[in-house]
Amino acid sequence: MQITSPTDFAKIADLLLAARRDGRALPPLSAAERPKTLAEGYAIQALVSKAMGEPVTGWKIGATAKLVQEKFGTDRPFIGPLFATTTYPSGAEIPADKLQHKKIECEFAFRLNHPLHVRAEPYTQAEIVTACDALIPTIEVVSPRFAAIPFGEAPTAIADWGVNGAIVLGKPITNAWKDVDLALHRVQLTVDDALVAEGTGAAVLGNPLVSLTWAVEDLRQRGMSLAAGTLISTGSMTGMTDVALNQPVIANFGSFGLVEITFV
């Protein structure tokens, strides 16, 4: 099947949605099946998101490190949608039966309290920061619907919600974050009380605010406005870590608090 038409897009979207709902791991798409361009990937992503039957509540950004971009065969980050049904509070026990993978990343997310409507000119970083009322320390659950992460296939990763499985939110931090150099802010990740990863905001395009600004601009260019309340998670500060069932996971964001989860 050569991906050339909306009908072909719909077939791949149906596969991805079914896998999301039943937890089945898909084999790799064949060369004929897989989307060839970022635009095709986003077209399939939009179809799957629409078929979910629930509103998009936010966005996650992937491939914000050069090495990860190289692994996916792209020269830029990508975006995937977030949904309320796969958004959890810190301390949650996350059911693993519908997840193909249990991989986690520590991230900064930002919440808009003012809409950012599509307009002719790009939004500045200052405008975007002003539109945000909170920084939220976050764990992203990375869980592509495929048996293996589709490295080398950025359009496929994009089609698959940017390989997002879930998002876990810590306590929102209001004005205090605007005085912090987020590029220098550190997070430490422990699994079963052992330190397994750490990093700073500099891992995210040099600064999470750069990643945030990139996402707003990417969405604007694709004609997508952002409503008040939208969450944008800006990319991994700690790389990707595999976790087993029943292992306590703690992301320590220092003065911004802890985010805790367990897969069950």
Coordinates of C-alpha atoms in Angstrom, one line a residue:
M1 CA 0.0 0.0 0.0
Q2 CA 1.6 3.3 -1.1
I3 CA 0.6 6.2 1.1
T4 CA -0.7 8.7 -1.4
S5 CA -4.3 9.5 -0.4
P6 CA -6.6 10.3 2.5
T7 CA -8.0 6.7 2.1
D8 CA -4.5 5.3 2.8
F9 CA -4.0 7.7 5.7
A10 CA -7.2 6.4 7.2
K11 CA -6.0 2.8 7.1
I12 CA -2.9 3.6 9.1
A13 CA -4.9 5.7 11.5
D14 CA -7.3 2.8 12.1
L15 CA -4.3 0.5 12.9
L16 CA -2.8 3.0 15.4
L17 CA -6.2 3.7 17.1
A18 CA -6.9 0.0 17.5
A19 CA -3.5 -0.6 19.0
R20 CA -4.0 2.3 21.4
R21 CA -7.2 0.8 22.6
D22 CA -6.3 -2.8 23.0
G23 CA -2.6 -2.5 23.8
R24 CA -1.4 -4.7 20.9
A25 CA 2.1 -3.9 19.7
L26 CA 2.2 -3.4 15.9
P27 CA 4.9 -4.7 13.6
P28 CA 6.8 -2.1 11.7
L29 CA 5.0 -0.5 8.8
S30 CA 6.3 -1.7 5.4
A31 CA 8.1 0.8 3.1
A32 CA 5.0 1.1 1.1
E33 CA 2.8 1.7 4.1
R34 CA 4.8 4.2 6.2
P35 CA 4.3 8.0 5.7
K36 CA 7.0 9.6 3.7
T37 CA 7.0 13.2 4.8
L38 CA 6.3 15.1 8.1
A39 CA 3.2 16.5 6.5
E40 CA 1.9 13.0 5.9
G41 CA 2.7 12.0 9.4
Y42 CA 0.7 15.0 10.8
A43 CA -2.2 14.2 8.5
I44 CA -2.4 10.7 9.9
Q45 CA -2.0 12.1 13.5
A46 CA -4.9 14.4 12.9
L47 CA -7.1 11.5 11.7
V48 CA -6.3 9.4 14.7
S49 CA -6.8 12.3 17.1
K50 CA -10.2 13.0 15.6
A51 CA -11.2 9.3 15.8
M52 CA -10.3 9.4 19.6
G53 CA -13.6 11.2 20.0
E54 CA -12.2 13.5 22.8
P55 CA -10.6 17.0 22.7
V56 CA -6.9 17.5 22.5
T57 CA -5.9 19.1 25.9
G58 CA -2.3 19.7 25.1
W59 CA 0.8 18.9 23.2
K60 CA 4.1 17.1 23.8
I61 CA 7.3 17.9 22.0
G62 CA 9.7 15.1 21.0
A63 CA 13.2 15.0 19.6
T64 CA 14.4 18.2 21.3
A65 CA 17.9 16.9 21.5
K66 CA 20.1 16.7 18.4
L67 CA 21.1 13.1 19.0
V68 CA 17.4 12.1 19.2
Q69 CA 16.6 13.9 16.0
E70 CA 19.4 12.0 14.3
K71 CA 17.9 8.7 15.6
F72 CA 14.6 9.6 14.1
G73 CA 16.1 10.8 10.9
T74 CA 15.0 14.4 11.1
D75 CA 16.5 17.8 11.7
R76 CA 13.8 19.2 13.9
P77 CA 11.5 18.3 16.9
F78 CA 8.0 17.0 16.4
I79 CA 4.7 17.4 18.2
G80 CA 2.0 14.9 19.4
P81 CA -1.4 15.5 21.1
L82 CA -2.3 14.9 24.7
F83 CA -5.7 13.8 26.0
A84 CA -7.5 14.0 29.4
T85 CA -8.0 10.2 29.5
T86 CA -4.2 9.7 29.4
T87 CA -3.3 12.5 31.8
Y88 CA -2.6 11.5 35.4
P89 CA -1.7 13.3 38.7
S90 CA 1.5 12.7 40.5
G91 CA 1.2 9.6 42.6
A92 CA -0.9 7.7 40.1
E93 CA -0.8 4.0 39.5
I94 CA -0.8 3.8 35.7
P95 CA -2.4 0.7 34.2
A96 CA 0.2 -0.9 31.9
D97 CA -2.1 -3.3 30.1
K98 CA -2.9 -0.7 27.3
L99 CA 0.7 0.4 27.0
Q100 CA 3.1 -1.2 24.6
H101 CA 6.1 0.2 26.4
K102 CA 6.9 1.6 29.9
K103 CA 9.5 4.3 29.1
I104 CA 9.6 7.6 30.9
E105 CA 11.1 11.1 30.5
C106 CA 11.3 14.0 32.8
E107 CA 10.0 17.3 31.4
F108 CA 8.8 20.8 32.0
A109 CA 5.3 21.6 30.8
F110 CA 3.6 25.0 30.6
R111 CA 0.0 25.8 30.9
L112 CA -1.7 28.7 29.0
N113 CA -4.1 30.9 30.7
H114 CA -4.7 33.0 27.6
P115 CA -5.4 31.7 24.1
L116 CA -2.9 32.0 21.4
H117 CA -4.9 32.4 18.2
V118 CA -3.5 31.9 14.7
R119 CA -2.2 35.2 13.4
A120 CA 0.0 36.3 10.5
E121 CA 3.1 37.0 12.5
P122 CA 4.9 34.6 14.9
Y123 CA 4.5 35.0 18.6
T124 CA 7.6 36.1 20.5
Q125 CA 8.9 34.1 23.4
A126 CA 8.0 37.0 25.7
E127 CA 4.4 36.9 24.5
I128 CA 4.2 33.2 25.0
V129 CA 5.6 33.3 28.5
T130 CA 3.1 36.1 29.4
A131 CA 0.3 33.8 28.2
C132 CA 1.4 31.0 30.6
D133 CA 0.2 30.9 34.2
A134 CA 2.1 27.9 35.3
L135 CA 5.1 25.6 34.9
I136 CA 4.3 22.0 35.7
P137 CA 7.0 19.4 36.4
T138 CA 6.0 16.4 34.4
I139 CA 6.8 12.8 33.6
E140 CA 6.0 11.7 30.0
V141 CA 5.2 8.1 29.4
V142 CA 6.7 7.2 26.0
S143 CA 4.8 4.2 24.5
P144 CA 4.7 3.9 20.7
R145 CA 2.1 1.6 19.4
F146 CA 4.8 -0.4 17.6
A147 CA 6.9 -3.3 19.1
A148 CA 9.9 -1.1 18.6
I149 CA 10.4 2.7 18.6
P150 CA 10.3 3.7 14.9
F151 CA 13.8 5.2 14.8
G152 CA 14.7 6.5 11.4
E153 CA 11.0 7.1 10.7
A154 CA 10.1 10.5 12.0
P155 CA 6.8 10.7 10.0
T156 CA 5.7 7.4 11.5
A157 CA 6.6 8.6 15.0
I158 CA 4.5 11.8 14.3
A159 CA 1.6 9.8 13.1
D160 CA 1.7 7.7 16.3
W161 CA 1.0 10.8 18.5
G162 CA 4.7 11.6 18.7
V163 CA 5.1 8.2 20.5
N164 CA 3.2 9.5 23.6
G165 CA 1.5 7.1 25.9
A166 CA 0.5 9.3 28.8
I167 CA 1.5 12.3 30.8
V168 CA 1.9 12.7 34.6
L169 CA 1.6 16.1 36.1
G170 CA 3.1 17.4 39.3
K171 CA 2.0 20.5 41.3
P172 CA 1.7 23.6 39.1
I173 CA 4.2 26.3 39.9
T174 CA 2.9 29.8 39.3
N175 CA 5.0 33.0 39.2
A176 CA 8.1 31.6 40.9
W177 CA 9.3 29.9 37.7
K178 CA 9.6 33.1 35.7
D179 CA 12.6 34.1 37.8
V180 CA 14.5 30.8 37.3
D181 CA 17.0 30.0 34.6
L182 CA 15.3 26.9 33.4
A183 CA 18.3 25.9 31.3
L184 CA 20.2 25.4 34.6
H185 CA 17.4 23.8 36.6
R186 CA 18.2 20.1 37.4
V187 CA 16.0 17.1 37.7
Q188 CA 17.0 13.7 39.1
L189 CA 15.1 10.5 38.3
T190 CA 15.1 7.5 40.7
V191 CA 13.6 4.1 40.1
D192 CA 13.4 1.7 43.1
D193 CA 15.4 4.3 45.1
A194 CA 18.3 4.2 42.7
L195 CA 19.4 7.3 40.7
V196 CA 19.1 6.3 37.0
A197 CA 19.2 9.6 35.2
E198 CA 19.5 13.3 35.7
G199 CA 19.7 16.4 33.5
T200 CA 18.9 20.1 33.1
G201 CA 16.7 22.2 31.0
A202 CA 19.6 22.8 28.7
A203 CA 18.9 19.4 27.2
V204 CA 15.7 20.8 25.6
L205 CA 16.8 22.9 22.6
G206 CA 19.1 24.7 25.0
N207 CA 16.2 26.0 27.2
P208 CA 12.6 24.7 27.6
L209 CA 11.3 28.2 26.7
V210 CA 13.0 27.8 23.3
S211 CA 11.1 24.5 22.9
L212 CA 7.9 26.1 24.0
T213 CA 8.3 28.9 21.5
W214 CA 9.1 26.4 18.7
A215 CA 5.9 24.5 19.4
V216 CA 3.7 27.5 19.3
E217 CA 5.2 28.6 16.0
D218 CA 5.0 25.1 14.5
L219 CA 1.3 24.9 15.4
R220 CA 0.7 28.5 14.1
Q221 CA 2.2 27.6 10.8
R222 CA -0.1 24.7 10.5
G223 CA -3.2 26.9 11.3
M224 CA -3.8 25.6 14.9
S225 CA -4.8 28.0 17.7
L226 CA -4.2 27.2 21.3
A227 CA -7.0 27.6 23.9
A228 CA -6.6 28.8 27.4
G229 CA -5.8 25.8 29.6
T230 CA -3.7 24.1 26.9
L231 CA -0.7 22.2 28.2
I232 CA 2.6 22.0 26.3
S233 CA 5.3 19.6 27.5
T234 CA 8.6 20.7 26.2
G235 CA 10.8 17.6 25.8
S236 CA 13.0 15.3 27.9
M237 CA 15.7 16.6 30.2
T238 CA 16.8 13.0 31.1
G239 CA 16.7 10.9 28.0
M240 CA 14.4 7.9 28.0
T241 CA 14.4 5.3 30.8
D242 CA 12.7 1.9 30.8
V243 CA 10.7 1.0 33.9
A244 CA 9.2 -2.3 35.1
L245 CA 5.9 -3.0 36.8
N246 CA 5.6 -2.0 40.4
Q247 CA 8.8 0.0 40.5
P248 CA 8.4 3.3 42.3
V249 CA 9.4 6.2 40.1
I250 CA 10.3 9.6 41.5
A251 CA 11.3 12.6 39.4
N252 CA 12.8 15.2 41.8
F253 CA 12.6 18.7 40.3
G254 CA 14.2 20.3 43.3
S255 CA 12.4 23.5 44.3
F256 CA 9.6 22.6 41.8
G257 CA 8.7 19.4 43.7
L258 CA 8.4 15.7 43.0
V259 CA 6.5 13.7 40.4
E260 CA 5.8 10.1 41.3
I261 CA 4.3 7.2 39.4
T262 CA 4.1 3.4 39.4
F263 CA 3.1 1.1 36.6
V264 CA 0.7 -1.6 37.7

